[in-house]
Short mmCIF file of C-alpha atoms in Angstrom, two decimals:
data_model
loop_
_atom_site.label_atom_id
_atom_site.label_comp_id
_atom_site.label_asym_id
_atom_site.label_seq_id
_atom_site.Cartn_x
_atom_site.Cartn_y
_atom_site.Cartn_z
CA GLU A 1 112.20 154.45 131.72
CA ASN A 2 114.41 154.54 134.84
CA ARG A 3 117.27 155.80 132.66
CA ALA A 4 115.06 158.43 131.00
CA TRP A 5 115.53 156.94 127.54
CA PRO A 6 113.58 158.43 124.64
CA LEU A 7 110.50 156.37 123.77
CA ASP A 8 111.77 155.56 120.28
CA ASP A 9 114.99 154.10 121.74
CA MET A 10 113.02 151.93 124.15
CA ARG A 11 110.72 150.63 121.44
CA ARG A 12 113.74 149.64 119.37
CA ARG A 13 115.91 148.20 122.14
CA VAL A 14 113.40 146.22 124.22
CA PRO A 15 112.44 143.75 121.45
CA GLU A 16 116.15 143.27 120.68
CA ALA A 17 116.89 142.45 124.31
CA LEU A 18 113.97 140.01 124.59
CA ASP A 19 114.99 138.27 121.39
CA SER A 20 118.60 137.94 122.59
CA VAL A 21 117.49 135.71 125.51
CA GLY A 22 114.88 133.71 123.59
CA LEU A 23 111.80 135.66 124.74
CA SER A 24 110.66 136.96 121.37
CA GLY A 25 106.87 137.26 121.45
CA PHE A 26 106.68 137.55 125.26
CA ALA A 27 106.41 141.36 125.42
CA GLU A 28 102.73 141.39 126.48
CA ARG A 29 102.97 138.45 128.91
CA ARG A 30 102.60 139.18 132.66
CA SER A 31 105.97 138.70 134.34
CA GLY A 32 104.40 137.06 137.41
CA GLN A 33 102.98 134.28 135.26
CA LEU A 34 106.30 133.32 133.68
CA SER A 35 108.14 130.20 134.77
CA GLY A 36 111.25 130.54 136.94
CA GLY A 37 113.55 130.10 133.96
CA GLU A 38 111.58 132.58 131.88
CA GLN A 39 111.76 135.11 134.71
CA GLN A 40 115.51 134.65 134.81
CA ARG A 41 115.74 135.29 131.07
CA LEU A 42 113.65 138.44 131.56
CA ALA A 43 116.00 139.70 134.28
CA ILE A 44 118.96 139.18 131.96
CA ALA A 45 117.15 141.01 129.15
CA GLY A 46 116.58 143.96 131.47
CA VAL A 47 120.33 144.23 132.00
CA LEU A 48 121.25 143.65 128.38
CA ALA A 49 118.86 146.29 127.04
CA ALA A 50 120.97 149.12 128.46
CA ARG A 51 124.16 147.83 126.79
CA PRO A 52 126.30 148.63 129.84
CA GLY A 53 130.07 149.12 129.67
CA VAL A 54 130.62 146.59 132.48
CA LEU A 55 128.40 143.53 132.70
CA VAL A 56 128.50 141.34 135.85
CA LEU A 57 126.54 138.07 135.59
CA ASP A 58 126.16 135.74 138.59
CA GLU A 59 125.23 132.27 137.28
CA PRO A 60 122.90 133.67 134.63
CA THR A 61 122.11 130.25 133.13
CA ALA A 62 121.47 128.35 136.38
CA ASN A 63 117.77 127.66 135.70
CA LEU A 64 117.75 128.03 131.94
CA ASP A 65 116.95 125.33 129.40
CA PRO A 66 119.45 124.62 126.59
CA MET A 67 117.78 127.11 124.23
CA GLY A 68 117.91 129.91 126.80
CA THR A 69 121.50 129.10 127.71
CA ALA A 70 122.54 129.10 124.05
CA ALA A 71 120.83 132.47 123.50
CA VAL A 72 122.66 134.07 126.44
CA TYR A 73 126.05 132.78 125.33
CA GLU A 74 125.45 133.75 121.73
CA TRP A 75 124.85 137.30 122.90
CA LEU A 76 127.90 137.22 125.18
CA ARG A 77 130.09 136.00 122.33
CA SER A 78 128.88 138.90 120.17
CA VAL A 79 129.67 141.35 122.98
CA ALA A 80 133.14 139.85 123.41
CA ALA A 81 133.85 139.85 119.66
CA ALA A 82 132.87 143.52 119.34
CA ARG A 83 134.56 144.51 122.61
CA GLN A 84 131.35 146.29 123.60
CA ALA A 85 131.67 145.65 127.33
CA THR A 86 133.84 144.13 130.03
CA VAL A 87 132.13 140.91 131.11
CA VAL A 88 132.60 139.34 134.55
CA LEU A 89 130.88 135.95 134.61
CA VAL A 90 130.45 133.77 137.72
CA GLU A 91 129.47 130.29 136.60
CA HIS A 92 129.41 126.61 137.58
CA ARG A 93 128.17 125.42 134.17
CA VAL A 94 131.59 125.91 132.64
CA GLU A 95 131.45 124.19 129.26
CA GLN A 96 130.63 127.37 127.36
CA ALA A 97 132.00 129.83 129.92
CA TRP A 98 135.62 128.64 129.62
CA ALA A 99 135.54 128.93 125.84
CA LEU A 100 134.28 132.51 126.15
CA ALA A 101 136.84 133.70 128.71
CA ASP A 102 140.05 135.65 128.14
CA ARG A 103 141.02 135.00 131.76
CA VAL A 104 139.82 132.62 134.46
CA LEU A 105 139.95 133.27 138.21
CA ALA A 106 139.44 130.02 140.14
CA LEU A 107 138.48 130.42 143.81
CA ALA A 108 138.71 127.89 146.64
CA ARG A 109 135.83 127.34 149.06
CA ASP A 110 137.35 129.87 151.50
CA GLY A 111 137.50 132.55 148.79
CA ARG A 112 141.24 132.38 148.25
CA PRO A 113 142.48 132.28 144.65
CA ILE A 114 143.68 128.95 143.30
CA ASP A 115 144.95 130.38 140.02
CA LEU A 116 144.50 133.25 137.59
CA GLY A 117 145.34 133.11 133.90
CA SER A 118 144.11 132.18 130.47
CA PRO A 119 141.89 129.08 130.26
CA ALA A 120 144.72 127.07 128.69
CA GLU A 121 147.21 128.16 131.36
CA ILE A 122 144.84 127.32 134.20
CA LEU A 123 144.18 123.81 132.89
CA ALA A 124 147.87 123.18 132.22
CA ARG A 125 149.22 124.13 135.63
CA SER A 126 146.34 123.84 138.14
CA ARG A 127 144.20 120.87 137.13
CA ALA A 128 144.98 118.88 140.31
CA PRO A 129 144.17 121.63 142.86
CA LEU A 130 141.06 122.61 140.90
CA ASP A 131 139.86 119.02 140.93
CA ALA A 132 140.61 118.70 144.65
CA ALA A 133 138.59 121.86 145.35
CA GLY A 134 135.57 120.48 143.48
CA VAL A 135 135.70 123.04 140.68
CA TRP A 136 133.86 122.00 137.52
CA LEU A 137 136.22 121.71 134.56
CA PRO A 138 135.21 121.97 130.89
CA ASP A 139 136.61 118.54 130.10
CA GLY A 140 135.34 116.89 133.25
CA ARG A 141 135.13 113.24 134.16
CA PRO A 142 132.95 110.84 132.17
CA ARG A 143 129.33 110.77 133.20
CA ARG A 144 128.17 107.94 135.43
CA ARG A 145 124.97 106.48 134.04
CA ALA A 146 122.35 105.45 136.56
CA ARG A 147 120.75 102.01 136.25
CA ARG A 148 117.40 102.04 134.50
CA ARG A 149 114.07 100.59 135.54
CA THR A 150 111.39 99.70 133.04
CA ALA A 151 108.67 98.05 135.15
CA THR A 152 105.52 100.07 135.91
CA PRO A 153 104.94 100.31 139.69
CA THR A 154 101.95 98.25 140.83
CA ALA A 155 101.33 100.33 143.99
CA PRO A 156 102.68 103.80 143.12
CA GLU A 157 103.60 106.40 145.71
CA LEU A 158 102.49 109.06 143.21
CA ALA A 159 100.01 108.73 140.35
CA LEU A 160 98.64 111.38 137.99
CA ARG A 161 95.87 110.18 135.69
CA GLU A 162 94.80 112.37 132.76
CA ALA A 163 95.53 115.48 134.82
CA TRP A 164 94.78 118.85 133.23
CA PHE A 165 95.54 122.25 134.70
CA GLY A 166 95.46 125.91 133.67
CA TYR A 167 95.67 129.13 135.65
CA ASP A 168 93.30 130.81 133.19
CA ARG A 169 90.10 129.23 131.89
CA GLY A 170 90.56 127.83 128.41
CA GLU A 171 94.38 128.07 128.53
CA PRO A 172 95.68 124.75 129.90
CA ILE A 173 99.30 124.45 130.98
CA LEU A 174 99.18 120.68 131.46
CA HIS A 175 97.32 118.51 128.95
CA GLY A 176 96.08 115.16 130.24
CA VAL A 177 99.31 114.21 132.03
CA SER A 178 99.60 110.63 133.29
CA LEU A 179 102.57 109.25 135.21
CA ALA A 180 103.34 106.96 138.14
CA LEU A 181 106.28 106.68 140.54
CA GLY A 182 106.95 103.60 142.62
CA ALA A 183 108.70 103.36 145.97
CA GLY A 184 112.45 103.87 145.60
CA GLU A 185 112.24 105.11 142.00
CA ARG A 186 114.39 108.01 140.77
CA VAL A 187 112.77 110.02 137.98
CA ALA A 188 113.99 113.18 136.22
CA LEU A 189 111.43 115.59 134.78
CA VAL A 190 112.90 117.58 131.88
CA GLY A 191 111.67 120.09 129.33
CA ALA A 192 112.04 123.68 128.19
CA ASN A 193 111.36 126.67 130.43
CA GLY A 194 107.60 127.16 130.52
CA SER A 195 106.77 123.56 129.62
CA GLY A 196 104.88 123.01 132.90
CA LYS A 197 107.44 121.19 135.08
CA SER A 198 106.98 123.27 138.25
CA THR A 199 103.21 123.23 137.79
CA LEU A 200 103.27 119.43 137.58
CA LEU A 201 105.29 119.24 140.82
CA ARG A 202 102.75 121.45 142.62
CA LEU A 203 99.92 119.26 141.37
CA ALA A 204 101.72 116.19 142.69
CA LEU A 205 101.79 117.74 146.17
CA GLY A 206 98.21 119.02 146.20
CA LEU A 207 99.34 122.65 146.17
CA LEU A 208 97.31 122.97 142.97
CA ARG A 209 94.21 120.96 142.06
CA PRO A 210 93.71 119.60 138.54
CA THR A 211 90.93 121.08 136.47
CA ALA A 212 90.30 117.54 135.20
CA GLY A 213 91.74 114.12 135.99
CA GLU A 214 93.11 113.07 139.35
CA VAL A 215 96.23 113.01 141.52
CA ARG A 216 96.91 110.36 144.14
CA LEU A 217 99.67 110.43 146.75
CA ASN A 218 99.96 106.99 148.35
CA GLY A 219 96.35 106.43 147.28
CA ALA A 220 94.98 109.68 148.75
CA ASP A 221 94.13 113.05 147.23
CA PRO A 222 97.05 115.25 148.43
CA ALA A 223 94.87 118.39 148.29
CA ARG A 224 92.67 116.87 151.04
CA LEU A 225 95.50 115.82 153.37
CA GLY A 226 96.15 117.77 156.56
CA SER A 227 99.46 119.61 156.79
CA ARG A 228 101.02 117.07 159.16
CA ASP A 229 100.00 114.09 157.04
CA LEU A 230 101.20 115.81 153.86
CA ALA A 231 104.56 116.67 155.47
CA ARG A 232 105.08 113.02 156.41
CA ALA A 233 104.11 111.80 152.96
CA ALA A 234 106.06 114.26 150.80
CA GLY A 235 108.98 116.66 150.87
CA TYR A 236 109.30 119.63 148.51
CA VAL A 237 112.34 121.64 147.45
CA VAL A 238 111.09 124.75 145.63
CA GLN A 239 112.94 126.38 142.75
CA ASP A 240 113.57 129.59 144.74
CA PRO A 241 114.93 128.48 148.15
CA GLU A 242 114.04 131.76 149.91
CA LEU A 243 110.33 131.09 149.34
CA GLY A 244 110.52 128.08 151.67
CA PHE A 245 112.45 129.56 154.61
CA ILE A 246 110.66 130.09 157.93
CA GLY A 247 113.37 130.12 160.62
CA ASP A 248 115.43 133.17 161.61
CA THR A 249 118.65 131.13 161.64
CA VAL A 250 119.98 128.16 159.71
CA ILE A 251 119.77 125.86 162.72
CA GLU A 252 116.17 126.92 163.41
CA GLU A 253 115.33 126.18 159.79
CA VAL A 254 116.90 122.70 159.99
CA GLU A 255 115.30 121.78 163.34
CA LEU A 256 111.84 123.14 162.58
CA GLY A 257 109.33 120.32 163.02
CA LEU A 258 111.99 117.64 163.62
CA GLU A 259 111.77 115.22 166.51
CA ALA A 260 114.76 115.42 168.85
CA ALA A 261 115.78 111.90 167.84
CA ASP A 262 116.05 112.97 164.18
CA ARG A 263 118.25 116.01 164.70
CA GLY A 264 121.53 114.09 164.73
CA ALA A 265 120.80 112.69 161.28
CA ALA A 266 119.91 116.19 160.03
CA TYR A 267 123.20 117.60 161.35
CA ALA A 268 125.12 114.79 159.62
CA LEU A 269 123.25 115.50 156.40
CA ALA A 270 124.18 119.20 156.65
CA ASP A 271 127.84 118.18 157.05
CA ARG A 272 127.68 115.99 153.97
CA LEU A 273 126.20 118.84 151.94
CA HIS A 274 129.01 121.18 153.09
CA LEU A 275 126.77 123.28 155.32
CA PRO A 276 128.12 122.37 158.80
CA LEU A 277 125.87 123.79 161.48
CA GLY A 278 128.84 124.63 163.69
CA ALA A 279 129.84 127.25 161.13
CA PHE A 280 126.47 128.14 159.60
CA GLY A 281 123.94 127.47 162.40
CA ASP A 282 123.66 131.04 163.73
CA ARG A 283 123.54 132.71 160.32
CA SER A 284 120.37 133.99 158.70
CA PRO A 285 119.18 131.85 155.78
CA TYR A 286 118.81 135.07 153.80
CA ARG A 287 122.50 135.94 154.23
CA LEU A 288 123.70 132.71 152.61
CA SER A 289 124.93 132.50 149.04
CA GLY A 290 122.58 131.12 146.41
CA GLY A 291 124.31 127.73 146.45
CA GLU A 292 124.26 127.61 150.28
CA GLN A 293 120.55 128.46 150.30
CA ARG A 294 119.92 125.59 147.90
CA ARG A 295 121.83 123.18 150.18
CA LEU A 296 119.85 124.39 153.22
CA SER A 297 116.57 123.76 151.41
CA LEU A 298 117.79 120.27 150.54
CA VAL A 299 118.79 119.51 154.15
CA THR A 300 115.36 120.51 155.50
CA ALA A 301 113.54 118.34 152.96
CA LEU A 302 115.83 115.30 152.93
CA ALA A 303 116.21 115.10 156.72
CA ARG A 304 112.56 114.09 157.11
CA ARG A 305 112.96 111.10 154.79
CA PRO A 306 109.47 111.38 153.26
CA ARG A 307 107.94 108.64 151.12
CA LEU A 308 107.95 111.04 148.14
CA LEU A 309 110.57 113.70 147.51
CA VAL A 310 109.83 116.40 144.91
CA LEU A 311 112.77 118.57 143.81
CA ASP A 312 112.71 121.65 141.56
CA GLU A 313 116.18 122.39 140.12
CA PRO A 314 118.05 120.77 143.04
CA THR A 315 121.60 121.28 141.74
CA PHE A 316 121.82 124.95 140.76
CA GLY A 317 124.76 126.81 142.29
CA GLN A 318 126.65 123.63 143.27
CA ASP A 319 130.27 122.75 142.68
CA ARG A 320 131.24 119.23 141.65
CA ARG A 321 131.66 117.93 145.20
CA GLY A 322 128.26 119.20 146.32
CA HIS A 323 126.66 117.84 143.15
CA ASP A 324 128.18 114.37 143.62
CA GLU A 325 127.33 114.22 147.33
CA LEU A 326 123.70 115.14 146.61
CA VAL A 327 123.44 112.36 144.02
CA ALA A 328 124.86 109.88 146.54
CA ILE A 329 122.40 110.97 149.26
CA LEU A 330 119.43 110.74 146.89
CA LYS A 331 120.42 107.23 145.86
CA GLU A 332 120.63 106.22 149.53
CA LEU A 333 117.15 107.62 150.19
CA ALA A 334 115.81 105.79 147.16
CA ASP A 335 117.37 102.55 148.37
CA GLU A 336 115.44 103.08 151.63
CA GLY A 337 112.19 103.37 149.63
CA THR A 338 111.75 107.10 148.95
CA ALA A 339 110.34 107.88 145.50
CA ILE A 340 112.09 110.93 143.99
CA LEU A 341 110.83 113.21 141.22
CA ALA A 342 113.29 115.95 140.19
CA ALA A 343 112.65 118.71 137.65
CA THR A 344 115.98 119.78 136.18
CA HIS A 345 117.92 121.22 133.24
CA ASP A 346 121.18 119.75 134.56
CA GLU A 347 122.18 117.02 132.11
CA ARG A 348 125.01 115.84 134.38
CA PHE A 349 122.50 115.33 137.19
CA VAL A 350 120.10 113.43 134.92
CA GLU A 351 122.84 111.07 133.82
CA ALA A 352 124.08 110.39 137.36
CA PHE A 353 120.72 110.28 139.18
CA ALA A 354 117.81 109.18 137.03
CA GLU A 355 116.57 105.68 136.37
CA ARG A 356 113.85 107.13 134.16
CA THR A 357 113.37 110.44 132.35
CA ILE A 358 110.03 112.09 131.59
CA GLU A 359 109.98 114.96 129.10
CA LEU A 360 107.35 117.70 129.08
CA ASP A 361 106.76 119.69 125.90
CA GLU A 362 104.32 122.60 126.21
CA GLY A 363 102.34 120.70 128.83
CA TRP A 364 102.30 117.34 127.05
CA ILE A 365 104.35 114.32 128.09
CA GLU A 366 106.55 113.24 125.21
CA PRO A 367 106.21 109.51 124.38
#
């Protein structure tokens, strides 16, 4: 409509665009009730529908499940094969991006170019500096498998028992979900976009109340805890970092609610996550890049060392060094007794972080 297209063209093109990102059948759904990954697919469809001559995509698959990612790259391959548009793709998930590219521009952390050339040329002559800069490579290092636990916690930090939830009466999103996390346990929550992962995380923190069943955080109903008690018991990293920012500057955001004695540890944590407050402290959280905003949200949650840490897509927008440092920090927190539940599509993160994996499928926990 904004481009004054004829109605017949819109009726033909819109279903094609939705189908190209795996949203066939979603035309009548309310956009505000889609999951974060589904909203991202919808944004991509809105760009694709116009078939532009130049297409610039900034980490389009960051929060997408494998099906959504495959749909986006299938469309991009068809565009490239037909030479329908010039595509500029900014991406950390490089496995499919490198195979698609005619040329690769690799940038260092300070924005200076490391190399420019075909994918084969880049890998042949610049592998060492790329690795040193923390750039993900398509044939990266072998995955490091986390140790696995099998014992059920006897005194769980978090327990959901036959929990049901739906935003609309008669349309449940979660179907009788039961799970338990013990102190120091690292659990990955996986599943397709729209399967209920973010909803489950909000239930765990008392931000939503189950329509049936119960949720217990260290034995208490989190929905009945005061804000101070809940903040001590649990930390939450939301999928969209901007939704959690309160401070006008990065340093205000980090220090908000922290005791003076804890600030040194928070500053050190910011350094480890490549967000040094000497360089970033006076900047607005809203002027950071997407990856920097994600690291800031992690610093504010991790610095408080809660008994339960709930993370929604913690690794999007991160290079290899930031990804590896986050995994190391989370393992340290777990060793100190923090239970960690992370919803993610990042298979590398699951392999390196998780002792246990829980899969959601349309609101049901897969056995």
